[in-house]
GROMACS .gro file of C-alpha atoms in nm:
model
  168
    1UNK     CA    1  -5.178 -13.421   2.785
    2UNK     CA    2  -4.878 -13.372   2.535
    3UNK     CA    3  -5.114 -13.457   2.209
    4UNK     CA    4  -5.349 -13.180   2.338
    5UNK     CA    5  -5.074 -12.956   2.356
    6UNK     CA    6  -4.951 -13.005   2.021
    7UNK     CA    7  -5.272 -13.000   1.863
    8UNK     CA    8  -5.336 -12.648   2.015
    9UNK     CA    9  -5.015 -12.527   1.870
   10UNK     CA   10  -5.036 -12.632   1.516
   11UNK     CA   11  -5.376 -12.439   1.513
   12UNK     CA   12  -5.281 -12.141   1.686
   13UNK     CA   13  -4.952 -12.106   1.441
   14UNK     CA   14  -5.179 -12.146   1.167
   15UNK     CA   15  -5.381 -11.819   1.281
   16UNK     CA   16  -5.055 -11.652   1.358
   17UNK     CA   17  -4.973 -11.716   0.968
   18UNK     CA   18  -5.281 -11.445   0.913
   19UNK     CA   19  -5.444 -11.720   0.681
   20UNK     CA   20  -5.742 -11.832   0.876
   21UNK     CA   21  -5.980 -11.845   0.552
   22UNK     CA   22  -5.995 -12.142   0.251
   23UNK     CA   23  -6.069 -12.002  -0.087
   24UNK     CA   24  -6.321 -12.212  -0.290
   25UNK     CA   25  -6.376 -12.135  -0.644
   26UNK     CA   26  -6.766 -12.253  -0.693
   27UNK     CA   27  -6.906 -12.401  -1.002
   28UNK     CA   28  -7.023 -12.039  -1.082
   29UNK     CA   29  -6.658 -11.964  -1.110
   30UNK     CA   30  -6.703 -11.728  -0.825
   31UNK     CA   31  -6.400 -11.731  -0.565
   32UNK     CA   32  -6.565 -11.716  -0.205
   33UNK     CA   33  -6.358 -11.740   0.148
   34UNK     CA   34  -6.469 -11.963   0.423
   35UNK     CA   35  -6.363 -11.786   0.724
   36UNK     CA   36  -6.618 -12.031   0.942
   37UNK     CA   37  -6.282 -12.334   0.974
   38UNK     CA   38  -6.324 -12.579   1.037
   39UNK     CA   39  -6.498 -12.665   0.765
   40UNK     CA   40  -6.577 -13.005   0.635
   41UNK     CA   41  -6.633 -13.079   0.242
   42UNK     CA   42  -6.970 -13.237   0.315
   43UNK     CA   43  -7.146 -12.870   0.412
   44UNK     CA   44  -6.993 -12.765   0.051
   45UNK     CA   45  -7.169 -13.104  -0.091
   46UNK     CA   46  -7.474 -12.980   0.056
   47UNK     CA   47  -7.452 -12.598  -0.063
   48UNK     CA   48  -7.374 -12.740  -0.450
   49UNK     CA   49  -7.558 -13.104  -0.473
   50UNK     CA   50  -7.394 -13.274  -0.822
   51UNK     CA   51  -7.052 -13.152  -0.750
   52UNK     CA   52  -6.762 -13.263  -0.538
   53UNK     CA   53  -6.487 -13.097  -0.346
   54UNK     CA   54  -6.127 -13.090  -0.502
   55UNK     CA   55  -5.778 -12.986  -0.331
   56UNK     CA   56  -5.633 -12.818  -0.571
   57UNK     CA   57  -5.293 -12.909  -0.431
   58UNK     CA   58  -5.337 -13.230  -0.482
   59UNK     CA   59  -5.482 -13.167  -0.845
   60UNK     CA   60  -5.162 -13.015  -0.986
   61UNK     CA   61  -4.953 -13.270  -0.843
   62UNK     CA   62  -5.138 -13.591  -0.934
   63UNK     CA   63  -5.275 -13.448  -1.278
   64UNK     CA   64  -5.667 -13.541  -1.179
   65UNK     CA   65  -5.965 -13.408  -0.992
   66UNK     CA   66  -5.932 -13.611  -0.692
   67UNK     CA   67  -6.234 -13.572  -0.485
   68UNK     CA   68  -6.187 -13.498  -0.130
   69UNK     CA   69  -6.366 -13.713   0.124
   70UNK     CA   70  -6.690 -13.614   0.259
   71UNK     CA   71  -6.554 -13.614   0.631
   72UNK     CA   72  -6.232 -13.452   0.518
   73UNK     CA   73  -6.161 -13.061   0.690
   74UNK     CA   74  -6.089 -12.792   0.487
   75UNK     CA   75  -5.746 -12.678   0.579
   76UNK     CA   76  -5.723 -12.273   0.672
   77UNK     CA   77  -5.502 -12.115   0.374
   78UNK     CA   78  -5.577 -12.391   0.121
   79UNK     CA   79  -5.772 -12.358  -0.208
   80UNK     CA   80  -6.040 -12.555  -0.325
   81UNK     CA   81  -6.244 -12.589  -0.633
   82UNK     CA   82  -6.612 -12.764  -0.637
   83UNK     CA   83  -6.618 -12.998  -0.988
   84UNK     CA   84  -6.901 -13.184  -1.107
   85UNK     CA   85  -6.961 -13.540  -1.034
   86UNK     CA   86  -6.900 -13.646  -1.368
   87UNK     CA   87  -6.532 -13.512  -1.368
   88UNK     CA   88  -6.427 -13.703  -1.052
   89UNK     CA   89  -6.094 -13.844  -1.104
   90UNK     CA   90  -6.054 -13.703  -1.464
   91UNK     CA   91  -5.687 -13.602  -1.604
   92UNK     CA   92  -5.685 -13.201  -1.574
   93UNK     CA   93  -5.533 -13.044  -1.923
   94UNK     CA   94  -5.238 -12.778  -1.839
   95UNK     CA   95  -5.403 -12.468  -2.008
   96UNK     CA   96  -5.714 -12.568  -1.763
   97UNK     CA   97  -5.505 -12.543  -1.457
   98UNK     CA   98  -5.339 -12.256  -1.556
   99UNK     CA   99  -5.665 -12.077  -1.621
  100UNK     CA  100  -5.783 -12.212  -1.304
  101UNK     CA  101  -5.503 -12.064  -1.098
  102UNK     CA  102  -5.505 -11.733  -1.298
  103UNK     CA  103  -5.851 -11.724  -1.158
  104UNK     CA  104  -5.771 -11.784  -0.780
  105UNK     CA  105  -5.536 -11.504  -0.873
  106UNK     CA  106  -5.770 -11.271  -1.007
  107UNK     CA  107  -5.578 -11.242  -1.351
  108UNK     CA  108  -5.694 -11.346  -1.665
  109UNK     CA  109  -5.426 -11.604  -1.844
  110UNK     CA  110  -5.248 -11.450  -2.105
  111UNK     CA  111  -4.935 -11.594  -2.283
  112UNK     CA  112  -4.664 -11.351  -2.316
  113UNK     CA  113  -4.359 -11.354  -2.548
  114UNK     CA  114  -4.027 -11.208  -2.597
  115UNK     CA  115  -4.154 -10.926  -2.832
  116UNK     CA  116  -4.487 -10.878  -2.627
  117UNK     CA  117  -4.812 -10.984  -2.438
  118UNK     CA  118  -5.044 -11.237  -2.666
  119UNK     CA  119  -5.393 -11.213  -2.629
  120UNK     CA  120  -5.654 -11.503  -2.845
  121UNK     CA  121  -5.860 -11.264  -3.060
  122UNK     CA  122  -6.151 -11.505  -3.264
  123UNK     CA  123  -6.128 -11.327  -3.626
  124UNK     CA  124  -6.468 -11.409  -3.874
  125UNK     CA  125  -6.401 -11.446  -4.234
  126UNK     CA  126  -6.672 -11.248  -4.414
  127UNK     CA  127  -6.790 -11.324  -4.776
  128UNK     CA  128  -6.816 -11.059  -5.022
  129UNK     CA  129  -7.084 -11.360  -5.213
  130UNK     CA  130  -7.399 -11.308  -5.014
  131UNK     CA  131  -7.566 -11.589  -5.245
  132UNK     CA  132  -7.270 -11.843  -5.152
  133UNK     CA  133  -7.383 -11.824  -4.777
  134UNK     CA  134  -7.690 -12.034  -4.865
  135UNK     CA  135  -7.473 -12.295  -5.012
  136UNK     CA  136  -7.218 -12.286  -4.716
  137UNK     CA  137  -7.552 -12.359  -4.497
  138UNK     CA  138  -7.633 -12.630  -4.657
  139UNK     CA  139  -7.340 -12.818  -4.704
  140UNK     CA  140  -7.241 -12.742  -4.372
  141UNK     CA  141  -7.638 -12.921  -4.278
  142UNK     CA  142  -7.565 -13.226  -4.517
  143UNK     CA  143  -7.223 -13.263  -4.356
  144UNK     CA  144  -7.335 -13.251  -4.009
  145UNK     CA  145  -7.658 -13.505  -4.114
  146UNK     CA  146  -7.397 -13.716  -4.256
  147UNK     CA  147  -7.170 -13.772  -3.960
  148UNK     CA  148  -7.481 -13.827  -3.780
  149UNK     CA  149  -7.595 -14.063  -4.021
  150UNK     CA  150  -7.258 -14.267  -3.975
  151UNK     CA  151  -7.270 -14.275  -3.599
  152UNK     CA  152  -7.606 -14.453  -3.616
  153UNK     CA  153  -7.499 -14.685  -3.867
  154UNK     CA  154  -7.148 -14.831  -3.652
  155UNK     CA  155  -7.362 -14.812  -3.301
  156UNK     CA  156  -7.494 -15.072  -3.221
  157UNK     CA  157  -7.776 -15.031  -2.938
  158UNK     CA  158  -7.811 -15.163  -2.666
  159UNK     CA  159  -8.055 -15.473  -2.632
  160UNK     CA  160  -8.138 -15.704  -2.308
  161UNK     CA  161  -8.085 -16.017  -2.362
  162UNK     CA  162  -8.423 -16.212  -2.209
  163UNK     CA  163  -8.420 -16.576  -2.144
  164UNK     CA  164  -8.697 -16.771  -2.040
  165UNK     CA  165  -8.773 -16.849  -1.706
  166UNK     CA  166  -8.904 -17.213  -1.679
  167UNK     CA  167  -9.148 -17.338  -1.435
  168UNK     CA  168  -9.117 -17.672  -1.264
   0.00000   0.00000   0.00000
């Protein structure tokens, strides 16, 4: 009788917080609240197939996407990011976490600076030699076909090695 007493008031305290929602950022990069807790991270498997639920808690402290559990709740006031399968357990850069948090935030990242805000700006260079740009074009083809060309030459494929199966 006195676990079902404590269990009752964890979860009412958590409602009293005013937090009874998760916030999952979906591979769309669209932030979405689950109000229907408790939730489990399967039902999210289901809604996105190829992409796994990630604590995002747990992915600033250990550095990686660490998959939740299929079984695992989703805790009320916690956020939450779906990641494809491939990235499961990868390392997560800084400037990715930052932009992901900027986005649960509904800011865009921007580094500032003692003598102002910085913002990336891409700049084009533009050549006043229209006939060069052929030449760029190509070298930039026979470059490219090159480094191709030297990634087939040091792979090696892949081949099955078949022995013979013998018969008594």
């Amino acid at each position: 009788m006195g676990n079902f007493t404590s269990c009752s008031c964890s979860s009412a305290s958590t409602r009293a917080l005013g937090s009874a929602s998760a916030k999952v950022l979906d591979p769309s990069r669209d932030l979405r609240k689950l109000n229907s807790l408790p939730a489990r991270a399967a039902e999210l498997m289901l809604e996105y197939p190829g992409h796994l639920v990630v604590s995002l808690d747990q992915a600033g402290q250990a550095g990686r996407f660490i998959a939740l559990r299929a079984d695992d709740e989703l805790m009320a006031g916690k956020a939450y990011m779906m990641v494809p399968c491939n990235r499961a357990n990868a390392r997560v850069v800084q400037a990715e976490m930052a932009a992901i948090r900027s986005a649960f935030r509904g800011r865009r990242h921007v580094q500032k600076t003692g003598r102002g805000t910085l913002v990336p700006i891409v700049v084009e260079e533009k050549d006043d030699n229209k006939g060069g740009d052929d030449v760029d074009n190509k070298e930039k083809q026979q470059q490219h076909q090159e480094s191709v060309n030297c990634y087939n030459r040091n792979h090696k494929p892949w081949s099955p090695l078949l022995e013979p199966i013998f018969e008594n």
